Amino acid sequence: MENMAEEELLPLEKEEVEVVQVPTPAPASARVPTPAPDSDSAPALDSAPTPASAPAPAPALAQAPALSPSLASAPEETESKRHISIQRQLADLEKLAFVTEGDFDSASSLNSDNLDAGSKQSCPLCPTEKFRACNSHKLRRHLQNLHWKVSVEFEGYRMCICHLPCRPVKPNIIGEQISSKMGAHYHCIICSATITRRTDMLGHVRRHVNKGETKSRYIAASAAKPHNEVLKETDTDIQVCPNYSIPQKTDSYFNPKMKLNRQLIFCTLAALAKERKPLECLDAFGATGIMGLQWAKHLGNAVKVTINDLNENSVTLIQENCHLNKLKVVVDSKEKEESDNVLEEGEENLGNVKVTKMDANVLMHLRSFDFIHLDPFGTSVNYLDSAFRNIRNLGIVSVTSTDISSLYAKAQHVARRHYGCNIVRTEYYKELAARIVVAAVARAAARCNKGIEVLFAVALEHFVLVVVRVLRGPTSADETAKKIQYLIHCQWCEERIFQKNGNMVEENPYRQLPCNCHGSMPGKTAIELGPLWSSSLFNTGFLKRILIESLHHGLDDIQTLIKTLIFESECTPQSQFSVHSPSNVNKQEEYGVFIKTTDDTTTDNYIIQGKRKSNEMITNLAKRQKADASTEHPPFYYNIHRHSIKGMNMPKLKKFLCYLSQAGFRVSRTHFDPMGVRTDAPLMQFKSILLKYSTPTYTGGQSEGHVQAASEDTVADS
């Protein structure tokens, strides 16, 4: 009889009371005695209801109070309930033992002091056949070791392992006997599923998170706090999901640190819009849609923006952000009439944005664009072929790569897999990363019979941005392919030089290096890196136009960076521009920066319409690039701290740039490294000038060493 009563109670615990969270002790009038799980409790279940004045008997487990809004479902009829195995703390599990024993008579029965009483309690998550009633200290050790240690944590809750007969287990037939073994399992906090293994439970919860089915999806609509947070960037409002800056926990990833990247791309598109209108623009990976919304809101009718994303939740969020910024969403013809009435009366429609839910490769194969921006999470090599397939002539492709672990030589095998490039960590690793991405872009364009002209390439701490202009035709493609070369890098002195073009096998490649480390050092001293982009990384005329657009739209954050890029492209120190007077006809001052205006051929050449004129322009452009090859900025840079002399105090960076310029070398700072110097001086001359103007520390032995080193320097110069 005792076992039969327990078998009747266990299903009742599962069906009627599935959620248990023990409240604080209620007043004496509201307390409900709970029958103990013995033979006397079975008839109590079938007894008639008691009068209103008498306390009514409760089922085996007390009903918990109402759930918090964070775990309540939006519709009341689909309100999700937590199982008793889902608790916040271990003490909550210990309190459940007193609930099952009906110990609600004393107001202090649920505190931790009474948990050490001598009365025996049974485990609330195990049947009596598996774990009999015992003292409180044994019960606490049992709950901690068996249930709490192997729990799965999610949103502050612990899903403990449950041994109750909640999950049907197939009986095992052993001979003539049937063994009904109880199966341990977990109860999902989000859905009503029961999972047996802990690893499967972790994967089950992870799939909920990837689909956006977290507790935030079940927040009641009447909650005071809004579901999505609204952020503002450059006069554009966007809604972001919770955990918007963590890619693993959200569908629509929004990184506030990429504001500089978005402003650079916006100024690039604004400069392209001055050449021809309207522009077909594509943001292939919209996420929240912030970048495409900025294009449509600030450039107006000059652009026709298409924002694409493959995730359905992201597409819904993009449409909501369009309405938030008073932009009209253009969809298919069937749904166009419905979307016309979304805006309220009196609201002004600022522009149209087309939102698509499609794979980026498929969309770029189906339609042609003038401007394409690729910003996937990680590498972008999988989308380059489709981007150059239908890009229009003289269009622009911008590529943002965030796989800096492979580009910065932290994961060399990944760089070899994605880019087919062999790299090592060098002092100029950021420019090396930019040239790797440009080389991948150039190869993808050449496969489509197109060439590229690099407008600018930026490599900062967390991303690499490359912006190129597309030049159609096999001639441009051949010229582009010739600029992909290998680099010879000396590992002793870090001298570097691009390998000469040619089909003949070089007998001794070390002869191409300016240094003599191979002759003075035993063994092999240099390695071959690449293939890399060997030509210029900047177009000075286009950078000046970007600077003008940043001044026009009031984007103060990127103006310092653009000025640095302009000086870096011309390889001239910034201090030299203060020497020229503003009355010079060939120069123009923009916010303290003197800009050449007579040689800026980029503005007018790209406005030519017609196939014949454009072909002539491309031919003239190729000839001019050959003639101006000597005026390109020198590749790579030197870090002044990397080549410092021990025991010597180096000069200030500004003074050192002046010393190099006075020696007859081209020199400038670089945005890749705050202490980097871009110059055409060989490394030996660089070190000799650095040693010449360094002062010794105030010790006698080191000053004598400086005099000796200076004498050796004069011998080397002679």
XYZ file of C-alpha atoms in Angstrom, residues 28-593:
566
model
C -1.185 31.763 9.374
C -4.531 32.241 7.666
C -3.050 31.584 4.255
C -0.927 28.583 5.084
C -1.959 25.293 3.534
C -0.847 22.035 5.105
C 0.664 19.596 2.675
C 0.213 15.863 3.266
C 3.308 13.786 3.640
C 4.053 11.105 1.034
C 3.004 8.076 3.129
C 0.070 5.672 3.163
C -2.163 8.119 5.026
C -1.880 10.732 2.299
C -3.619 8.659 -0.367
C -7.165 8.839 1.044
C -6.726 12.561 1.645
C -6.608 13.154 -2.080
C -10.080 11.709 -2.576
C -11.681 13.503 0.344
C -14.424 16.089 -0.153
C -13.545 19.798 -0.270
C -13.390 21.508 3.090
C -15.424 24.591 4.022
C -14.096 28.036 3.265
C -13.211 28.648 6.877
C -11.039 25.574 7.143
C -7.665 25.390 5.372
C -7.985 23.375 2.181
C -5.548 20.521 1.598
C -2.979 21.078 -1.150
C -1.496 18.602 -3.576
C 1.856 16.993 -3.062
C 3.757 20.171 -4.008
C 2.641 23.684 -3.142
C 1.724 25.956 -6.019
C 4.302 28.663 -6.611
C 3.409 32.350 -6.895
C 3.157 34.166 -10.203
C 6.236 34.141 -12.371
C 8.399 37.183 -12.878
C 7.961 39.084 -16.157
C 11.364 37.908 -17.358
C 10.112 34.341 -17.550
C 6.449 34.975 -18.376
C 5.166 34.466 -21.871
C 3.541 37.298 -23.779
C 0.223 35.454 -24.291
C -1.326 34.411 -21.015
C -2.562 31.104 -22.368
C 0.970 30.050 -23.387
C 2.607 31.096 -20.141
C 5.718 28.990 -19.614
C 6.166 27.312 -16.222
C 9.390 26.352 -14.572
C 9.910 22.860 -13.270
C 10.967 22.332 -9.660
C 14.428 21.277 -10.873
C 15.065 24.810 -12.190
C 16.228 27.011 -9.312
C 18.517 29.967 -8.747
C 20.401 28.773 -5.644
C 21.196 25.548 -3.881
C 19.262 26.745 -0.829
C 16.073 26.748 -2.901
C 16.462 23.022 -3.496
C 16.977 22.448 0.224
C 13.810 24.381 1.012
C 11.835 22.143 -1.360
C 12.468 19.213 0.993
C 10.504 20.999 3.735
C 7.740 21.871 1.290
C 7.237 18.235 0.394
C 7.148 17.308 4.067
C 4.401 19.880 4.752
C 6.455 21.928 7.166
C 4.619 25.213 6.706
C 3.368 25.522 10.283
C 6.217 27.560 11.652
C 7.146 30.907 10.201
C 10.852 30.210 10.562
C 10.815 26.757 8.988
C 12.445 27.848 5.731
C 15.529 29.551 7.077
C 18.929 27.939 7.036
C 19.037 27.351 10.790
C 16.209 24.856 10.734
C 17.791 22.988 7.845
C 20.147 21.470 10.367
C 17.325 20.014 12.442
C 17.262 16.375 13.309
C 14.119 15.528 11.325
C 14.560 13.409 8.207
C 13.671 14.764 4.774
C 13.497 13.161 1.357
C 14.997 14.521 -1.849
C 12.473 16.538 -3.897
C 14.079 15.442 -7.194
C 14.433 11.721 -6.480
C 11.784 9.051 -5.797
C 11.913 7.284 -2.461
C 13.059 4.069 -4.159
C 16.214 5.854 -5.265
C 16.918 8.021 -2.222
C 15.313 7.458 1.149
C 14.645 10.158 3.736
C 17.723 11.131 5.702
C 19.114 13.835 7.909
C 19.549 17.382 6.649
C 23.357 17.297 6.323
C 23.193 14.117 4.195
C 20.408 15.632 2.102
C 22.449 18.803 1.532
C 25.450 16.740 0.401
C 23.215 14.670 -1.876
C 21.641 17.742 -3.497
C 24.997 19.405 -4.003
C 26.887 16.428 -5.408
C 24.190 14.717 -7.476
C 21.893 17.511 -8.657
C 23.665 20.872 -8.381
C 27.167 20.034 -9.643
C 25.946 18.684 -12.993
C 23.376 21.425 -13.582
C 23.206 23.605 -16.712
C 23.289 27.356 -16.118
C 21.247 29.809 -18.185
C 20.262 33.429 -17.453
C 20.990 33.103 -13.729
C 19.025 29.844 -13.348
C 20.326 26.298 -12.851
C 18.640 23.388 -14.616
C 19.408 20.548 -12.189
C 19.245 16.909 -13.104
C 15.897 15.324 -12.265
C 15.232 11.650 -11.382
C 11.456 11.881 -11.096
C 9.340 9.836 -13.563
C 8.674 12.901 -15.731
C 10.217 11.354 -18.824
C 8.789 8.067 -20.180
C 11.467 5.405 -20.339
C 11.207 2.354 -22.563
C 11.223 -0.830 -20.446
C 14.102 -3.205 -20.927
C 13.112 -6.866 -21.221
C 15.711 -9.018 -19.482
C 14.649 -12.638 -19.869
C 11.157 -12.864 -18.463
C 11.495 -9.835 -16.184
C 10.782 -6.244 -17.174
C 13.009 -3.642 -15.544
C 11.460 -0.180 -15.311
C 14.572 1.933 -14.818
C 14.072 5.611 -13.980
C 15.875 7.876 -16.446
C 17.735 10.985 -15.283
C 16.976 14.070 -17.380
C 16.988 17.864 -17.548
C 13.989 20.155 -17.994
C 14.481 23.008 -20.475
C 13.774 26.442 -19.020
C 12.617 27.782 -22.401
C 10.476 24.972 -23.764
C 8.912 21.861 -22.247
C 11.519 19.431 -23.578
C 13.333 16.916 -21.408
C 16.920 16.035 -22.316
C 18.837 13.098 -20.873
C 22.502 14.028 -21.403
C 24.159 17.233 -20.198
C 26.035 17.821 -23.454
C 22.779 17.465 -25.389
C 21.173 19.961 -23.006
C 23.941 22.479 -23.637
C 23.468 22.112 -27.387
C 19.686 22.352 -26.988
C 19.979 25.671 -25.118
C 22.540 26.951 -27.622
C 20.116 26.305 -30.482
C 17.467 28.297 -28.636
C 19.906 31.194 -28.287
C 20.935 31.089 -31.953
C 17.283 31.234 -33.004
C 16.620 34.149 -30.669
C 14.350 32.030 -28.479
C 15.706 33.309 -25.186
C 13.778 34.577 -22.247
C 13.678 38.023 -23.864
C 11.285 36.581 -26.437
C 8.811 35.684 -23.686
C 8.715 39.071 -21.978
C 5.161 40.256 -21.516
C 4.019 43.011 -23.810
C 2.812 45.029 -20.826
C 6.300 45.275 -19.354
C 7.377 48.791 -18.506
C 10.839 48.473 -20.039
C 10.933 48.291 -23.871
C 12.189 45.145 -25.528
C 14.778 46.753 -27.810
C 17.183 49.508 -26.923
C 17.304 52.513 -29.252
C 20.750 53.906 -30.108
C 21.645 56.958 -32.155
C 24.613 57.394 -34.496
C 25.091 60.313 -36.904
C 21.430 61.391 -36.615
C 20.189 57.854 -37.330
C 18.099 55.945 -34.777
C 18.326 52.169 -34.632
C 16.837 49.501 -32.424
C 19.253 46.882 -31.171
C 18.507 43.540 -29.571
C 19.825 42.572 -26.139
C 23.476 41.541 -26.199
C 23.802 43.402 -29.507
C 27.601 43.663 -29.203
C 28.143 39.903 -28.666
C 27.921 38.010 -31.989
C 27.311 34.633 -30.345
C 24.239 35.862 -28.430
C 22.365 37.905 -31.003
C 21.183 37.666 -34.596
C 21.661 41.362 -35.403
C 25.226 42.178 -34.411
C 25.963 45.876 -33.872
C 29.490 46.976 -32.977
C 29.803 50.574 -31.698
C 33.572 50.420 -32.274
C 32.989 50.239 -36.047
C 31.692 53.819 -36.184
C 34.932 54.941 -37.841
C 34.501 52.241 -40.481
C 30.916 53.308 -41.231
C 31.894 56.955 -41.578
C 34.718 56.148 -44.001
C 32.364 54.128 -46.191
C 29.716 56.857 -46.060
C 32.201 59.499 -47.250
C 33.349 57.146 -50.017
C 29.780 56.740 -51.254
C 29.167 60.490 -50.984
C 32.234 61.143 -53.142
C 31.048 58.567 -55.704
C 27.593 60.177 -55.770
C 29.178 63.387 -57.103
C 30.230 61.514 -60.264
C 26.881 60.067 -61.337
C 23.348 59.734 -59.978
C 21.461 57.739 -58.925
C 23.641 54.985 -57.523
C 22.518 51.409 -56.939
C 24.033 50.640 -53.523
C 24.078 47.346 -51.631
C 24.749 46.640 -47.982
C 25.092 42.874 -48.319
C 25.092 42.113 -44.589
C 22.660 44.523 -43.001
C 22.274 43.170 -39.405
C 20.570 46.206 -37.835
C 20.692 48.131 -41.136
C 22.581 51.090 -39.636
C 24.911 51.584 -42.603
C 22.251 51.503 -45.326
C 19.982 53.742 -43.262
C 22.720 56.362 -43.025
C 23.172 56.250 -46.804
C 19.480 56.702 -47.529
C 18.863 59.325 -44.855
C 21.776 61.661 -45.612
C 22.240 61.197 -49.374
C 18.547 61.146 -50.297
C 17.634 60.641 -53.932
C 21.279 60.328 -55.008
C 21.292 56.672 -53.926
C 18.974 53.686 -54.202
C 19.786 51.595 -51.168
C 19.306 47.836 -50.861
C 19.850 46.257 -47.443
C 20.145 42.484 -47.402
C 20.373 39.883 -44.669
C 19.738 36.167 -44.597
C 18.384 36.075 -41.032
C 14.636 36.596 -40.743
C 14.892 38.347 -37.373
C 17.433 40.785 -38.794
C 15.187 41.573 -41.764
C 12.304 42.344 -39.391
C 14.562 44.586 -37.315
C 15.791 46.409 -40.433
C 12.214 47.150 -41.482
C 11.389 48.475 -38.016
C 14.477 50.706 -38.113
C 13.417 52.049 -41.508
C 10.058 53.099 -40.097
C 11.811 54.530 -37.038
C 13.830 56.836 -39.315
C 10.766 57.685 -41.489
C 12.110 55.730 -44.447
C 9.761 53.818 -46.724
C 10.420 50.097 -47.117
C 10.171 48.883 -50.712
C 9.311 45.194 -50.966
C 7.694 42.977 -53.586
C 4.727 44.289 -55.574
C 2.286 42.116 -53.628
C 3.338 43.611 -50.313
C 3.963 47.141 -51.524
C 0.417 48.341 -50.932
C 0.453 47.096 -47.363
C 3.718 48.839 -46.566
C 2.482 52.208 -47.824
C 0.251 52.721 -44.811
C 2.810 51.880 -42.129
C 3.790 55.478 -41.443
C 1.404 57.515 -39.378
C -0.422 60.524 -40.717
C 1.641 63.695 -40.836
C 5.002 61.897 -40.995
C 7.290 62.810 -43.843
C 8.833 60.041 -45.925
C 12.548 60.793 -46.380
C 13.369 58.071 -48.923
C 13.009 54.488 -50.037
C 14.994 51.478 -48.846
C 14.686 48.039 -50.380
C 15.027 45.235 -47.843
C 15.744 41.715 -49.115
C 16.127 38.350 -47.389
C 18.527 36.421 -49.573
C 21.965 34.910 -49.635
C 24.477 37.631 -50.516
C 26.088 35.584 -53.299
C 22.726 34.935 -54.933
C 21.675 38.587 -54.733
C 24.918 39.886 -56.259
C 24.597 37.382 -59.122
C 21.017 38.454 -59.843
C 21.441 42.234 -59.841
C 23.980 44.856 -60.875
C 25.190 47.551 -58.494
C 27.355 50.661 -58.559
C 28.497 50.342 -54.956
C 28.810 47.140 -52.901
C 29.885 46.891 -49.301
C 30.866 43.500 -47.868
C 31.112 43.181 -44.108
C 30.572 39.535 -43.116
C 31.512 38.223 -39.726
C 35.090 37.124 -40.410
C 36.669 36.730 -43.823
C 35.059 38.006 -47.012
C 36.823 35.810 -49.589
C 33.682 33.703 -50.089
C 31.795 36.694 -51.530
C 34.408 38.382 -53.726
C 33.704 36.416 -56.913
C 29.994 37.222 -56.899
C 30.679 40.859 -55.978
C 32.837 41.417 -59.073
C 30.553 39.421 -61.364
C 27.935 42.139 -61.879
C 29.579 45.300 -60.543
C 29.224 48.156 -63.028
C 32.186 49.831 -64.687
C 33.921 52.428 -62.497
C 31.908 51.161 -59.544
C 33.344 50.765 -56.060
C 33.637 47.659 -53.897
C 34.459 48.097 -50.212
C 35.524 45.076 -48.167
C 35.713 44.960 -44.370
C 37.567 41.971 -42.937
C 37.427 41.279 -39.213
C 39.413 38.027 -39.201
C 42.422 39.793 -37.739
C 43.750 36.665 -36.063
C 44.661 35.237 -39.462
C 45.567 38.539 -41.140
C 47.816 39.615 -38.263
C 49.710 36.286 -38.416
C 48.305 34.877 -35.179
C 46.732 31.950 -37.081
C 49.018 31.432 -40.086
C 47.303 28.234 -41.224
C 43.982 30.088 -41.506
C 45.600 32.795 -43.649
C 47.016 30.099 -45.917
C 43.599 28.453 -46.158
C 41.545 31.594 -46.850
C 43.968 33.795 -48.762
C 46.530 31.292 -50.080
C 49.219 33.446 -48.480
C 52.278 32.661 -46.372
C 52.896 35.273 -43.664
C 54.784 35.708 -40.388
C 54.578 38.330 -37.662
C 56.676 41.348 -38.666
C 56.957 44.967 -37.539
C 54.787 46.035 -40.496
C 52.132 43.330 -39.956
C 49.174 45.709 -40.316
C 50.199 46.895 -43.776
C 50.957 43.276 -44.615
C 47.351 42.429 -43.707
C 46.012 45.212 -45.920
C 48.099 44.029 -48.885
C 46.875 40.443 -48.345
C 43.229 41.538 -48.610
C 43.928 43.724 -51.665
C 45.686 40.795 -53.364
C 42.648 38.565 -52.744
C 40.359 41.277 -54.146
C 42.600 41.729 -57.194
C 42.623 38.009 -57.985
C 38.826 37.838 -57.719
C 38.476 40.836 -60.048
C 40.961 39.412 -62.555
C 38.964 36.165 -62.743
C 36.019 38.272 -63.940
C 38.154 40.151 -66.543
C 38.231 43.276 -64.398
C 41.009 45.315 -62.910
C 41.078 47.399 -59.764
C 42.439 50.719 -58.588
C 42.976 50.888 -54.843
C 41.410 54.063 -53.459
C 42.557 53.489 -49.893
C 43.275 50.671 -47.443
C 42.989 51.061 -43.683
C 44.078 48.539 -41.047
C 43.205 49.428 -37.485
C 43.019 47.399 -34.296
C 39.905 45.353 -35.020
C 39.266 45.522 -38.780
C 40.871 45.890 -42.205
C 39.005 48.078 -44.729
C 39.871 48.016 -48.437
C 38.076 50.227 -50.989
C 38.766 49.661 -54.712
C 37.391 51.013 -57.970
C 36.520 48.512 -60.699
C 38.017 48.927 -64.187
C 36.452 46.634 -66.780
C 38.417 44.903 -69.519
C 41.117 42.234 -69.852
C 43.820 44.895 -70.244
C 43.072 46.321 -66.811
C 42.857 42.799 -65.423
C 46.330 41.961 -66.773
C 47.803 45.162 -65.352
C 46.248 44.354 -61.992
C 47.547 40.777 -61.958
C 51.104 41.980 -62.560
C 51.025 43.908 -59.276
C 50.640 40.749 -57.183
C 54.162 39.732 -56.147
C 56.075 37.893 -53.456
C 58.034 39.632 -50.715
C 61.529 38.698 -49.517
C 61.881 39.402 -45.811
C 65.159 39.172 -43.849
C 64.557 37.744 -40.391
C 67.768 39.185 -38.930
C 67.536 42.885 -39.728
C 63.900 42.933 -41.008
C 64.859 44.439 -44.357
C 62.319 43.702 -47.063
C 61.938 44.008 -50.837
C 59.456 42.773 -53.435
C 60.734 39.995 -55.645
C 61.462 41.030 -59.233
C 59.061 39.920 -61.924
C 60.321 37.337 -64.355
C 60.053 33.719 -65.342
C 63.718 32.866 -64.932
C 64.821 31.082 -61.778
C 66.904 33.292 -59.530
C 70.201 31.654 -58.620
C 70.585 33.570 -55.354
C 67.459 35.468 -54.248
C 69.414 36.972 -51.344
C 71.146 39.304 -53.804
C 67.926 41.282 -54.167
C 67.987 42.319 -50.505
C 69.906 45.521 -49.679
C 71.392 43.915 -46.563
C 74.302 41.461 -46.334
C 72.904 39.256 -43.569
C 73.108 36.108 -45.680
C 76.841 36.522 -46.198
C 77.659 37.354 -42.584
C 75.214 34.962 -40.869
C 75.261 31.161 -41.160
C 72.288 29.373 -42.676
C 69.199 30.766 -44.352
C 68.236 34.228 -43.166
C 65.276 35.291 -45.334
C 61.789 33.964 -46.012
C 59.330 34.470 -48.846
C 55.974 36.031 -47.950
C 52.954 36.428 -50.130
C 51.579 36.751 -52.683
C 50.874 40.402 -51.816
C 49.717 43.594 -53.509
C 52.896 45.463 -54.452
C 51.493 48.756 -55.768
C 50.128 51.828 -54.017
C 47.503 51.573 -51.286
C 46.162 55.125 -51.585
C 44.699 57.420 -54.220
C 45.546 60.964 -53.167
C 42.888 62.681 -55.276
C 40.084 60.488 -53.969
C 41.241 60.942 -50.374
C 40.994 64.706 -50.805
C 37.433 64.332 -52.036
C 36.625 62.159 -49.017
C 38.041 64.853 -46.744
C 35.790 67.444 -48.372
C 32.754 65.201 -47.874
C 33.626 64.649 -44.217
C 33.823 68.412 -43.743
C 30.517 68.890 -45.576
C 28.630 66.330 -43.448
C 30.316 67.301 -40.176
C 32.051 63.979 -39.499
C 34.803 65.193 -37.187
C 35.892 61.734 -36.006
C 37.554 60.669 -39.249
C 39.095 63.950 -40.414
C 42.359 63.380 -38.551
C 42.641 59.890 -40.039
C 41.951 61.106 -43.585
C 44.575 63.865 -43.273
C 47.093 61.259 -42.140
C 46.187 59.101 -45.151
C 46.693 62.051 -47.514
C 50.173 62.788 -46.154
C 50.985 59.078 -46.196
C 49.927 58.723 -49.838
C 52.188 61.620 -50.856
C 54.910 60.509 -48.411
C 55.498 64.023 -47.130
C 55.756 65.081 -43.480
C 52.956 67.263 -42.159
C 55.389 69.871 -40.861
C 56.398 70.825 -44.417
C 52.947 72.176 -45.191
C 53.308 74.959 -42.670
C 56.211 76.357 -44.755
C 54.073 77.044 -47.820
C 52.097 80.262 -47.816
C 48.367 80.235 -48.572
C 48.962 82.543 -51.540
C 50.397 79.666 -53.550
C 48.121 79.031 -56.544
C 48.754 75.299 -56.676
C 47.723 74.754 -53.065
C 44.480 75.108 -51.191
C 43.979 75.091 -47.447
C 41.214 72.963 -45.922
C 41.009 73.265 -42.136
C 44.745 73.728 -41.754
C 45.687 71.218 -44.472
